[in-house]
Short mmCIF file of C-alpha atoms in Angstrom, two decimals:
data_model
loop_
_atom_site.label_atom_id
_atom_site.label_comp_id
_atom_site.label_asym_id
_atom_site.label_seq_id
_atom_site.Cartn_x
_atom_site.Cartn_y
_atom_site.Cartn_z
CA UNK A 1 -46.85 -49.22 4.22
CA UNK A 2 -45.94 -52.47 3.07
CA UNK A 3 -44.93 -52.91 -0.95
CA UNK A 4 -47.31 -55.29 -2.94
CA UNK A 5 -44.68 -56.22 -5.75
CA UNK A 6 -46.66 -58.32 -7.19
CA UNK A 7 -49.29 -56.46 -9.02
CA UNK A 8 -46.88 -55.07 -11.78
CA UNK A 9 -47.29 -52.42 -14.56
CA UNK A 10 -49.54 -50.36 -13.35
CA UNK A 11 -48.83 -47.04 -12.76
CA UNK A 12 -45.50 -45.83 -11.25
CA UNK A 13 -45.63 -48.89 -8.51
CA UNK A 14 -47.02 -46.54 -5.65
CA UNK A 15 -49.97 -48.64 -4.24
CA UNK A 16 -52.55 -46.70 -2.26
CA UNK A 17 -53.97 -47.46 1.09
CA UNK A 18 -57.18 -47.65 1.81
CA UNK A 19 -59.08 -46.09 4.29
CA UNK A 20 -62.70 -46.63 4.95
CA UNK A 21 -62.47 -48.64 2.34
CA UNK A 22 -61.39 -47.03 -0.42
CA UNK A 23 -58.17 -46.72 -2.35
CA UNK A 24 -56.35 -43.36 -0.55
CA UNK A 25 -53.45 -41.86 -1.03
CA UNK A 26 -51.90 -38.62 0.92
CA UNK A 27 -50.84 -35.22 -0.58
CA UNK A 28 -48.09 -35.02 2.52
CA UNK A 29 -46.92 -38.71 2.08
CA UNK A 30 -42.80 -38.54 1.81
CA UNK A 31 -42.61 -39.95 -1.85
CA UNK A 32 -44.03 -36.77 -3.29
CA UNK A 33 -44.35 -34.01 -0.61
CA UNK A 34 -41.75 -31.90 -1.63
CA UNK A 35 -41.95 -32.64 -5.55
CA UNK A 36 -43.23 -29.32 -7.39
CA UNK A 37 -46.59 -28.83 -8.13
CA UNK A 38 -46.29 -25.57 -10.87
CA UNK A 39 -47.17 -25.39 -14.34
CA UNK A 40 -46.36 -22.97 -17.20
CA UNK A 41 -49.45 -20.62 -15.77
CA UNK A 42 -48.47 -21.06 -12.32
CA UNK A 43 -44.37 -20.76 -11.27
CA UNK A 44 -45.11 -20.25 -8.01
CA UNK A 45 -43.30 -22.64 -6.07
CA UNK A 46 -46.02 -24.67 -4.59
CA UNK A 47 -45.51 -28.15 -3.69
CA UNK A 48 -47.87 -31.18 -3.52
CA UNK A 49 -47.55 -30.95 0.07
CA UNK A 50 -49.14 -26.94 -0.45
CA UNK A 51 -51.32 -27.24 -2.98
CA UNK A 52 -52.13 -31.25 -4.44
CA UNK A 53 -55.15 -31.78 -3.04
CA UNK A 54 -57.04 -31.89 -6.31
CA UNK A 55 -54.79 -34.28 -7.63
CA UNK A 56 -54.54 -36.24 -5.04
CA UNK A 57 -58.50 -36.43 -4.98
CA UNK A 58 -58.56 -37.45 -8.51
CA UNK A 59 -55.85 -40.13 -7.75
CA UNK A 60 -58.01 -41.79 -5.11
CA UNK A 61 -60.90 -41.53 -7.25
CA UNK A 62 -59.41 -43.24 -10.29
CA UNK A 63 -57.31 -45.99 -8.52
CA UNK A 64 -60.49 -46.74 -6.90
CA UNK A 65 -62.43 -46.81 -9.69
CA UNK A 66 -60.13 -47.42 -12.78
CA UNK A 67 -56.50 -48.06 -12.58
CA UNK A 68 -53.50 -47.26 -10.44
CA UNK A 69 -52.75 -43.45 -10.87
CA UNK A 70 -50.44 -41.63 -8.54
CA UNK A 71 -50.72 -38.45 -6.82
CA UNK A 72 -47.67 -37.23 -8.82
CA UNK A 73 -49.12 -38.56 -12.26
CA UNK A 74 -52.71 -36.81 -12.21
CA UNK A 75 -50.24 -33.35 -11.40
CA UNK A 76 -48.57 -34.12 -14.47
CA UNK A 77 -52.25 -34.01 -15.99
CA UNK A 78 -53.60 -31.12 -14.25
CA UNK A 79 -49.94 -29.33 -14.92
CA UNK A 80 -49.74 -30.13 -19.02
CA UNK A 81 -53.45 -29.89 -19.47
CA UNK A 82 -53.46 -26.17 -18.42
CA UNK A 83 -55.71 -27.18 -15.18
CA UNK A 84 -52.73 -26.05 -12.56
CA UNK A 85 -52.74 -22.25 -12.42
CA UNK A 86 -53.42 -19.44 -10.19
CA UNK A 87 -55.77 -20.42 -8.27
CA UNK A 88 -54.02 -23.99 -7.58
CA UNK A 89 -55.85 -26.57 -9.35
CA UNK A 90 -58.53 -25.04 -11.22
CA UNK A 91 -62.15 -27.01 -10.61
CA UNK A 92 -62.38 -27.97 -14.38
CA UNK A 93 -59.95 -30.43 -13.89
CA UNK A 94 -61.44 -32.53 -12.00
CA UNK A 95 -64.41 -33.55 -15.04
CA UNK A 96 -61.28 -33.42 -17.12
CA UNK A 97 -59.25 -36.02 -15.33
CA UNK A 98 -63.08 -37.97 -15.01
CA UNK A 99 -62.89 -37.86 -19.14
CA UNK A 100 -59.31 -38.82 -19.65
CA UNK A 101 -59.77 -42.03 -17.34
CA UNK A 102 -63.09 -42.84 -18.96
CA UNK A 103 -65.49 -42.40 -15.91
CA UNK A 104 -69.06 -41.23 -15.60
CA UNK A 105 -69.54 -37.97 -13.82
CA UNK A 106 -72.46 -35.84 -12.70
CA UNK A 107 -71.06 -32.15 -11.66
CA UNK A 108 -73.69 -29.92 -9.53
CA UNK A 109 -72.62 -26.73 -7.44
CA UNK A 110 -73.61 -25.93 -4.26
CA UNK A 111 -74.87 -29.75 -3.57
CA UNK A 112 -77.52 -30.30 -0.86
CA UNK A 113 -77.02 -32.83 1.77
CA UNK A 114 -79.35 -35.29 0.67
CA UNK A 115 -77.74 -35.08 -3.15
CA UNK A 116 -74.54 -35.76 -1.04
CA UNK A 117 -75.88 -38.68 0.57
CA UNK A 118 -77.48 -40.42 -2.18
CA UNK A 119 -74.58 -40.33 -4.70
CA UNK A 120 -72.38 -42.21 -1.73
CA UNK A 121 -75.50 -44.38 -0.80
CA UNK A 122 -75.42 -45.08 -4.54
CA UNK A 123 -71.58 -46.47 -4.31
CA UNK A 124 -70.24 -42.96 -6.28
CA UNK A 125 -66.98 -41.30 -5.49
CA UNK A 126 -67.83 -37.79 -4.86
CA UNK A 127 -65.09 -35.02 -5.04
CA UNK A 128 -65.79 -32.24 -3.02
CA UNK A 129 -64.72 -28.53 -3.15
CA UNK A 130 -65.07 -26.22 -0.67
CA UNK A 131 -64.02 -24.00 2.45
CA UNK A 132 -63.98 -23.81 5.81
CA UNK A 133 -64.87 -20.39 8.07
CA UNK A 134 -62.71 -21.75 10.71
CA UNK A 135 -59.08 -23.42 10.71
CA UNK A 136 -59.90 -26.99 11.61
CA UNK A 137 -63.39 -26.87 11.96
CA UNK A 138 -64.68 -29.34 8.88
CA UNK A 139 -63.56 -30.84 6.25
CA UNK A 140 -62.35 -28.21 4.32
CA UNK A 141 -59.29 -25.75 4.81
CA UNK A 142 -59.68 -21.59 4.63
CA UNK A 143 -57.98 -21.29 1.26
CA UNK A 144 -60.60 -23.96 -0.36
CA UNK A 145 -59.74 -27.67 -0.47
CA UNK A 146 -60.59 -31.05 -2.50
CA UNK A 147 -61.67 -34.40 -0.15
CA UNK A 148 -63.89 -37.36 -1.71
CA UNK A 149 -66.76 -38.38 -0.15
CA UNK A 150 -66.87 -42.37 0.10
CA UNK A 151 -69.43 -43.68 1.77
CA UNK A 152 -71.71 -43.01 4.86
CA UNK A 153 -71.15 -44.59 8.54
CA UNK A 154 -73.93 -46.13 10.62
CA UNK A 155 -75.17 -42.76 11.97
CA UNK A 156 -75.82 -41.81 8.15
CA UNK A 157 -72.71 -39.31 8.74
CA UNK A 158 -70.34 -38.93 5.24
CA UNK A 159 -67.11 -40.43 4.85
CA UNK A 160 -64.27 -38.12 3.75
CA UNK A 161 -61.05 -39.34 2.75
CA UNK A 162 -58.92 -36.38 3.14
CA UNK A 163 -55.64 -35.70 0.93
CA UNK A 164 -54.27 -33.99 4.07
CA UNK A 165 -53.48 -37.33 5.92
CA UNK A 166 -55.75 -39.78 6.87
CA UNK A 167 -56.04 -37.84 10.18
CA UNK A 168 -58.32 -35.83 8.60
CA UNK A 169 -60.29 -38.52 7.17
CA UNK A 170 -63.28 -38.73 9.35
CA UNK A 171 -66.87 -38.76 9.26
CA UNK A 172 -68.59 -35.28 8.82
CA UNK A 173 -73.18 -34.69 8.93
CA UNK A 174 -74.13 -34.28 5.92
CA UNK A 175 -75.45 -30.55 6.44
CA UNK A 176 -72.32 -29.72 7.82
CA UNK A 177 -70.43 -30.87 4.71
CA UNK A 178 -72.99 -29.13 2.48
CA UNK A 179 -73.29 -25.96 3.79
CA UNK A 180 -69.33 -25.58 3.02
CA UNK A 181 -69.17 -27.48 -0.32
CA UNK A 182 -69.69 -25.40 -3.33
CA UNK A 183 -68.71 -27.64 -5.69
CA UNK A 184 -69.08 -31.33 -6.63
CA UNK A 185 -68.46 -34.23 -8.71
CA UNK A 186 -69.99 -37.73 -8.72
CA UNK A 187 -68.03 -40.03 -10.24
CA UNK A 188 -69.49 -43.97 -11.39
CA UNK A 189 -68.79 -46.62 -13.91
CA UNK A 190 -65.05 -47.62 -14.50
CA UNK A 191 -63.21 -51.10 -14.70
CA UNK A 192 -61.73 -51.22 -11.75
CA UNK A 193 -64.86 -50.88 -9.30
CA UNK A 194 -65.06 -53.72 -6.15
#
């Protein structure tokens, strides 16, 4: 990707691509990979590359929204704020990082797919959590996984943005998205919105 130098002090300079149309960023880009992603409750080893999806999520979510954040700055939150433990990063972290950045959020488990659909038809970014049956058969993974929902394509399908790789990040139906979700977050508001 090509380095904008000259929107300065913000962040830690890593500028996020965007992909269908939102700010995006990749747990599996090169700069941050292989960094650690372990806290005091969790020495397990894991890297960003395992196991930063939530951050990652949040990233995208506040760059969009707010300001510049980096993948490897919101695991520094999740890390020192207690959020990364045993079962990666725990699902409270994502209102938490919401708070901390000063952004609206409405949090609702098991989400339907019309709630889905409205809070992206509305302009939210909507964090998902959830799993997938099957290895590569939504948007989801089989040990549970964070995308954000961005938008909708003509068909009225959902836009994912994927912390996996932009590969991933694809348009899913709505149903199909739901029935796997179990947890979400709709995020609005913040100073940085286009």
């Amino acid at each position: 990707s090509i380095m904008n130098f000259g929107r300065g002090g913000r962040g830690d300079g890593e500028e996020p691509d965007v992909v269908n149309g939102h700010d995006y960023y990749s747990q599996n880009d090169s700069k941050w990979k292989s960094k650690p992603y372990i806290s005091s409750k969790a020495k397990d080893g894991s890297t960003m590359g395992d196991s930063g999806c939530g951050p990652t999520a949040m990233s995208m979510v506040v760059s969009d929204r707010n300001s510049k954040v980096s993948p490897t700055q919101m695991a520094q939150l999740a890390s020192q704020s207690g959020f990364r433990d045993e079962t990666g990063t725990n699902a409270g972290f994502i209102g938490y990082a919401g708070d901390v950045y000063g952004l609206q959020h409405q949090d609702v488990a098991n989400p339907s797919a019309d709630y889905i659909r409205n809070q992206v038809a509305n302009g939210n970014s909507v964090v998902l959590n959830g799993y997938s049956k099957n290895k590569g058969s939504g948007a989801f993974t089989t040990a549970g996984h964070y995308v954000v929902a961005v938008g909708t394509d003509k068909n009225g399908n959902i836009l994912v943005n994927d912390p996996r790789g932009k590969e991933y990040s694809k348009a899913y139906k709505p149903e199909t998205l739901a029935k796997e979700t179990s947890q979400s977050w709709s995020f609005s508001g913040g100073t940085g919105f286009r």
